[in-house]
Coordinates of C-alpha atoms in Angstrom, one line a residue:
X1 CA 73.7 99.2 180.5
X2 CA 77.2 99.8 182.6
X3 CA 80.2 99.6 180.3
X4 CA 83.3 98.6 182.3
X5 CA 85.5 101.6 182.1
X6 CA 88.4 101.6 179.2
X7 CA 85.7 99.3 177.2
X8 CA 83.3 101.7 175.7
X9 CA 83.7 101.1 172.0
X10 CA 84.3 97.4 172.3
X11 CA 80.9 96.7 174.4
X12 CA 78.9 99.4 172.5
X13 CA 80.3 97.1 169.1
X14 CA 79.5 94.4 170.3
X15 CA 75.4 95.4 171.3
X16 CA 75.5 97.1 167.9
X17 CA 76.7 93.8 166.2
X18 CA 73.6 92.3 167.9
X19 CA 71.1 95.0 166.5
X20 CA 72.3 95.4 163.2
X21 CA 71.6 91.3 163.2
X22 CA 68.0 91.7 164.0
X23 CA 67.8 94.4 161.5
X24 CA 66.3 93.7 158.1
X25 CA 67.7 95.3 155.0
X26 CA 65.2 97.9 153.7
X27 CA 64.9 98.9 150.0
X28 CA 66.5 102.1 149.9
X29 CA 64.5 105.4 148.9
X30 CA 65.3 108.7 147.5
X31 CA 67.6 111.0 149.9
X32 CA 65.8 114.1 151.3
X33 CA 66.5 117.2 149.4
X34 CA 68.5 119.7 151.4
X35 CA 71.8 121.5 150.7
X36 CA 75.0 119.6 150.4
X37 CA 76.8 119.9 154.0
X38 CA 80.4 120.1 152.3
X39 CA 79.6 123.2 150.3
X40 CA 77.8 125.0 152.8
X41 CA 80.7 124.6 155.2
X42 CA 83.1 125.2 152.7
X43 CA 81.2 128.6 151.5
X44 CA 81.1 129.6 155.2
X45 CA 84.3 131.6 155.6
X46 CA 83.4 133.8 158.3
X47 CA 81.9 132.3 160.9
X48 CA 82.3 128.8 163.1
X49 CA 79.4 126.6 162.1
X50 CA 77.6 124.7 164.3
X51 CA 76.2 121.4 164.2
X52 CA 73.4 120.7 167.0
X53 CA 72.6 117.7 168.5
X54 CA 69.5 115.9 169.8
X55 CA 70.4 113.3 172.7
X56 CA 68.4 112.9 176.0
X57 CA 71.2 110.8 177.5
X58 CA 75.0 109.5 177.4
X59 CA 77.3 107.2 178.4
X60 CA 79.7 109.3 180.4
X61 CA 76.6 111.9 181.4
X62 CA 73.6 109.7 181.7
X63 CA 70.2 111.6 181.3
X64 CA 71.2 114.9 179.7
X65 CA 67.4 115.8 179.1
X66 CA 64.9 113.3 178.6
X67 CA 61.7 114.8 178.8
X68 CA 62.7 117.0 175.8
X69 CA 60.3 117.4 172.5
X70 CA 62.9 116.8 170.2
X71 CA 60.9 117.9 167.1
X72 CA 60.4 121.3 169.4
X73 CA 64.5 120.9 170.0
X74 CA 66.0 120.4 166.5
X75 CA 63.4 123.5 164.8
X76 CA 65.3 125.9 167.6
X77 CA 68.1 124.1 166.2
X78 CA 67.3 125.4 162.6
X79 CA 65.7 128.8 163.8
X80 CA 69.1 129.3 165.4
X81 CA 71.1 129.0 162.1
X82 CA 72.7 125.4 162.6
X83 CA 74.6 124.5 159.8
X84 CA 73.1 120.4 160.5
X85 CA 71.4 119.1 163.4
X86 CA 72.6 115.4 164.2
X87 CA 70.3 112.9 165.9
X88 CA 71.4 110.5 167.7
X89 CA 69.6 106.6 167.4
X90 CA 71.1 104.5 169.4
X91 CA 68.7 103.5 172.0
X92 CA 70.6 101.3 174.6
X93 CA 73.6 104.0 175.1
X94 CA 72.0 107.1 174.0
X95 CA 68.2 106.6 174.6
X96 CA 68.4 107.7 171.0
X97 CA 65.5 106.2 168.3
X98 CA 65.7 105.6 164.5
X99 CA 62.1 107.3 164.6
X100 CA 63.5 110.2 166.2
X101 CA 65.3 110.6 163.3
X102 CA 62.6 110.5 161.2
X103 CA 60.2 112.9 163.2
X104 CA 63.1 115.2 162.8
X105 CA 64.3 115.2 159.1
X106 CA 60.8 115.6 158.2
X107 CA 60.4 119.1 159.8
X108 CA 63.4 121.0 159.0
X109 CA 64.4 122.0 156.2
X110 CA 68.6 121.8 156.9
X111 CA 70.9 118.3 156.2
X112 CA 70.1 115.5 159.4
X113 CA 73.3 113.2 160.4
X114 CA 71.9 109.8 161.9
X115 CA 74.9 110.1 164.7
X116 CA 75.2 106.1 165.4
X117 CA 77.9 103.0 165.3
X118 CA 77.5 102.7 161.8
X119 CA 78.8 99.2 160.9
X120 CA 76.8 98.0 158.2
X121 CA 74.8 98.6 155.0
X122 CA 71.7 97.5 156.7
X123 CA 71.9 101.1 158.9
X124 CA 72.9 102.8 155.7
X125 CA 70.0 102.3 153.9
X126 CA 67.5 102.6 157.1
X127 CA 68.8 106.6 157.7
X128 CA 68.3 107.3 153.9
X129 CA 64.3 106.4 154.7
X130 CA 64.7 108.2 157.5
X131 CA 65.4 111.2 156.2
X132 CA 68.7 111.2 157.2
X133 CA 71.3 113.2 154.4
X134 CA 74.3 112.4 156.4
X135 CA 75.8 109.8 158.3
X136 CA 78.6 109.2 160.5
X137 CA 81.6 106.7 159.8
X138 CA 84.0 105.9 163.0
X139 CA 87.0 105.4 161.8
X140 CA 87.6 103.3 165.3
X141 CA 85.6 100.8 164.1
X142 CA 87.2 99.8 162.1
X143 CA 90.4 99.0 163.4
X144 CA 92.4 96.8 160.8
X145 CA 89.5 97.1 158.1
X146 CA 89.8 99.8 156.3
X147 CA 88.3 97.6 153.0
X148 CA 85.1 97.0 155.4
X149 CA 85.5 101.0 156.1
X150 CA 85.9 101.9 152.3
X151 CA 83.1 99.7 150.9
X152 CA 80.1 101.5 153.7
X153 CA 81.6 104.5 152.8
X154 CA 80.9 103.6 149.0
X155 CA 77.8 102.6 150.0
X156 CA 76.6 106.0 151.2
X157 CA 77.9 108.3 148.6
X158 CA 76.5 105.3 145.9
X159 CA 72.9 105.9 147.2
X160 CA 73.9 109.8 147.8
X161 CA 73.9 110.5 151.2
X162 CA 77.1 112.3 152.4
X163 CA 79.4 111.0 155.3
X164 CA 80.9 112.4 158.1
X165 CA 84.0 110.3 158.9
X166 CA 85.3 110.1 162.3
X167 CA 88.9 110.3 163.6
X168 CA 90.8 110.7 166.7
X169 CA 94.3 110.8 166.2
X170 CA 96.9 111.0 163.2
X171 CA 96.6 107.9 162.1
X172 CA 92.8 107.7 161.9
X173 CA 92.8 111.0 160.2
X174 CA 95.5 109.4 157.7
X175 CA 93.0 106.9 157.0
X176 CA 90.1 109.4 156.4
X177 CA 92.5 110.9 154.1
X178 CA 93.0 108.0 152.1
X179 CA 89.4 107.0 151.9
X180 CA 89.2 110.6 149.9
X181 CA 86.5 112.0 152.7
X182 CA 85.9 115.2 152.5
X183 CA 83.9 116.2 155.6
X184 CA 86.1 115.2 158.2
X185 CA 85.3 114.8 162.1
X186 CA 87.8 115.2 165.1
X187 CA 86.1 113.8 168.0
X188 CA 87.3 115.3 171.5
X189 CA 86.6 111.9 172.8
X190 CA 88.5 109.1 173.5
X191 CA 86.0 106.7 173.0
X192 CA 88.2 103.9 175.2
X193 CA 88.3 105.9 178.2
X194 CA 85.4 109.0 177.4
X195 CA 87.3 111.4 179.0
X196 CA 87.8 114.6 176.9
X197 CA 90.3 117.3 175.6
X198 CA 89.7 119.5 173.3
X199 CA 93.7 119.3 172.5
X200 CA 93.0 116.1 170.9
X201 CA 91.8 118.8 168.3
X202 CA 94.2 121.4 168.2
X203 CA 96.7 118.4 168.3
X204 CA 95.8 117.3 164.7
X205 CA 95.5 121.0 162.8
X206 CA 98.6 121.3 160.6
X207 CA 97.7 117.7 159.1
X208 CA 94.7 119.4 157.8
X209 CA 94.5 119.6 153.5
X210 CA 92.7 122.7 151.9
X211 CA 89.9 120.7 150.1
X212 CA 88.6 119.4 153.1
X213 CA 86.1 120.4 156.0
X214 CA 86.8 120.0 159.5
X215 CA 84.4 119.4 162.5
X216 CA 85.3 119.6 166.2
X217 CA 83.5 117.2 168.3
X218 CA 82.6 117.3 171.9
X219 CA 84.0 119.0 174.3
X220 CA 82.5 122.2 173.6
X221 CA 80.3 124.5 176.3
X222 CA 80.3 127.7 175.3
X223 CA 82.4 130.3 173.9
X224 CA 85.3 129.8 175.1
X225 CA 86.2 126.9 173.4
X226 CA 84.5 127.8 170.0
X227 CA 87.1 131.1 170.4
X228 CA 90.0 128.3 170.6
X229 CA 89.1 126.2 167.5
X230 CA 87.7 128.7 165.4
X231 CA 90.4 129.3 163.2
X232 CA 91.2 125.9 162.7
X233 CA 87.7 124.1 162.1
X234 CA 85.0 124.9 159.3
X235 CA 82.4 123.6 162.8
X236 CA 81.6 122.1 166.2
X237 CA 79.5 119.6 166.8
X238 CA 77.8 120.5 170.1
X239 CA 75.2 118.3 172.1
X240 CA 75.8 118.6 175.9
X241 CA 75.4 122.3 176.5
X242 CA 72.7 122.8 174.0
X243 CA 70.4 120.4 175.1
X244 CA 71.0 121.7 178.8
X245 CA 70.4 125.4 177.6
X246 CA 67.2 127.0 178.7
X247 CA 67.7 129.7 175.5
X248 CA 68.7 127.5 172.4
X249 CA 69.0 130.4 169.9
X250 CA 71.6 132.5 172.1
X251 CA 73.9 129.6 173.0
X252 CA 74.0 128.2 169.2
X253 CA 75.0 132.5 168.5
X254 CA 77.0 132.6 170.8
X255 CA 79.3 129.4 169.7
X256 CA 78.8 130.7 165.9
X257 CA 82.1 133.4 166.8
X258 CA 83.8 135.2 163.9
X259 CA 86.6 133.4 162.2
X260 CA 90.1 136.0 162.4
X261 CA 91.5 136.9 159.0

């Protein structure tokens, strides 16, 4: 599907709104026991973390690697020392699949984030039975709803999943603030336009409280730029260049770099 450039999160909202209307409300089950994602990050003082991704394809990128195993994928993921592996399941922007997901949580042993355009409980309660321990929250959105933002976010943590909430500029990250989220995303991203800068990171660092984690997302390909947010960010979230590496377990070490006193 095209997306009219400058319109990305309005036409991806409004395809989800048509999903999530098709979508029957399952009876939620037991989440799958892993560690919790906020105190591993927040016991991991010395390193970057990384969070690895499984996506064949993109808006901005189209196809990144669609032929790929993912199961094969997101166990290099795990042998590699990734902190989370996040799946995408979107399936008209991403080529992404809820059973993806599934395939996945159930053979690794590390937390799963169902990476989607969460905007309703219906989607909530479909990652818990599939496996998923974390999911992702937009702040974006959201956009003059934080009540619609608060009560999903409820909803996870109520049926004891844990949530990644999304932000991309002061304000958003107020509002993560205020929702008292504690694992905290800065996507890279505009997600009007697509285009990315990894200042949109650095940007945001002395609003940051102690009792929080941080993520970095997007924007990241190798070194480089793990060396530039590494004292600021508990982890990156890194898709792109790690499904287009040919040696998974040296590019996750080489973006895990050692955190400067």
């Amino acid at each position: 599907m095209n997306i009219e450039h400058g319109k990305f999160l309005e036409t991806i909202l409004a395809q989800k709104a048509h999903e999530v209307a098709e979508m029957s409300l399952e009876t939620a089950g037991m989440v799958r026991k892993t560690y919790k994602l906020y105190d591993f990050l927040q016991a991991q003082v010395e390193s970057l973390q990384v969070i690895a991704e499984c996506k064949k394809a993109s808006p901005s990128l189209g196809d990144i690697n669609v032929e790929v195993d993912l199961v094969v994928q997101a166990k290099s993921y795990e042998q590699a020392g990734a902190s989370m592996i996040s799946v995408l399941t979107d399936p008209v922007f991403f080529k992404g699949d809820i059973e993806y997901l599934r395939e996945i949580s159930s053979s690794v042993g590390i937390p799963t984030l169902n990476k989607d355009f969460i905007i309703d409980k219906k989607q909530i309660v479909r990652a818990v039975n599939a496996g998923a321990t974390v999911i992702l929250l937009i702040v974006a959105c959201f956009e003059h709803d934080f009540e619609k933002l608060k009560s999903l976010y409820d909803d996870a943590i109520s049926l004891g999943l844990e949530v990644l909430v999304e932000t991309h500029n002061k304000n958003e990250l107020d509002i993560a603030h205020q929702l008292g989220a504690n694992i905290i995303g800065v996507n890279n991203r505009n997600l009007k336009t697509f285009e990315v800068s990894l200042q949109n990171s650095l940007d945001l660092v002395s609003e940051f409280q102690p009792d929080k984690v941080y993520i970095s997302e997007s924007g990241v390909f190798g070194r480089k730029e793990a060396e530039l947010l590494a004292p600021y960010f508990n982890a990156i979230l890194v898709g792109t260049a790690l499904m287009q590496s040919e040696n998974v377990e040296e590019a996750v070490a080489e973006l895990k770099v050692v955190k400067n006193d």
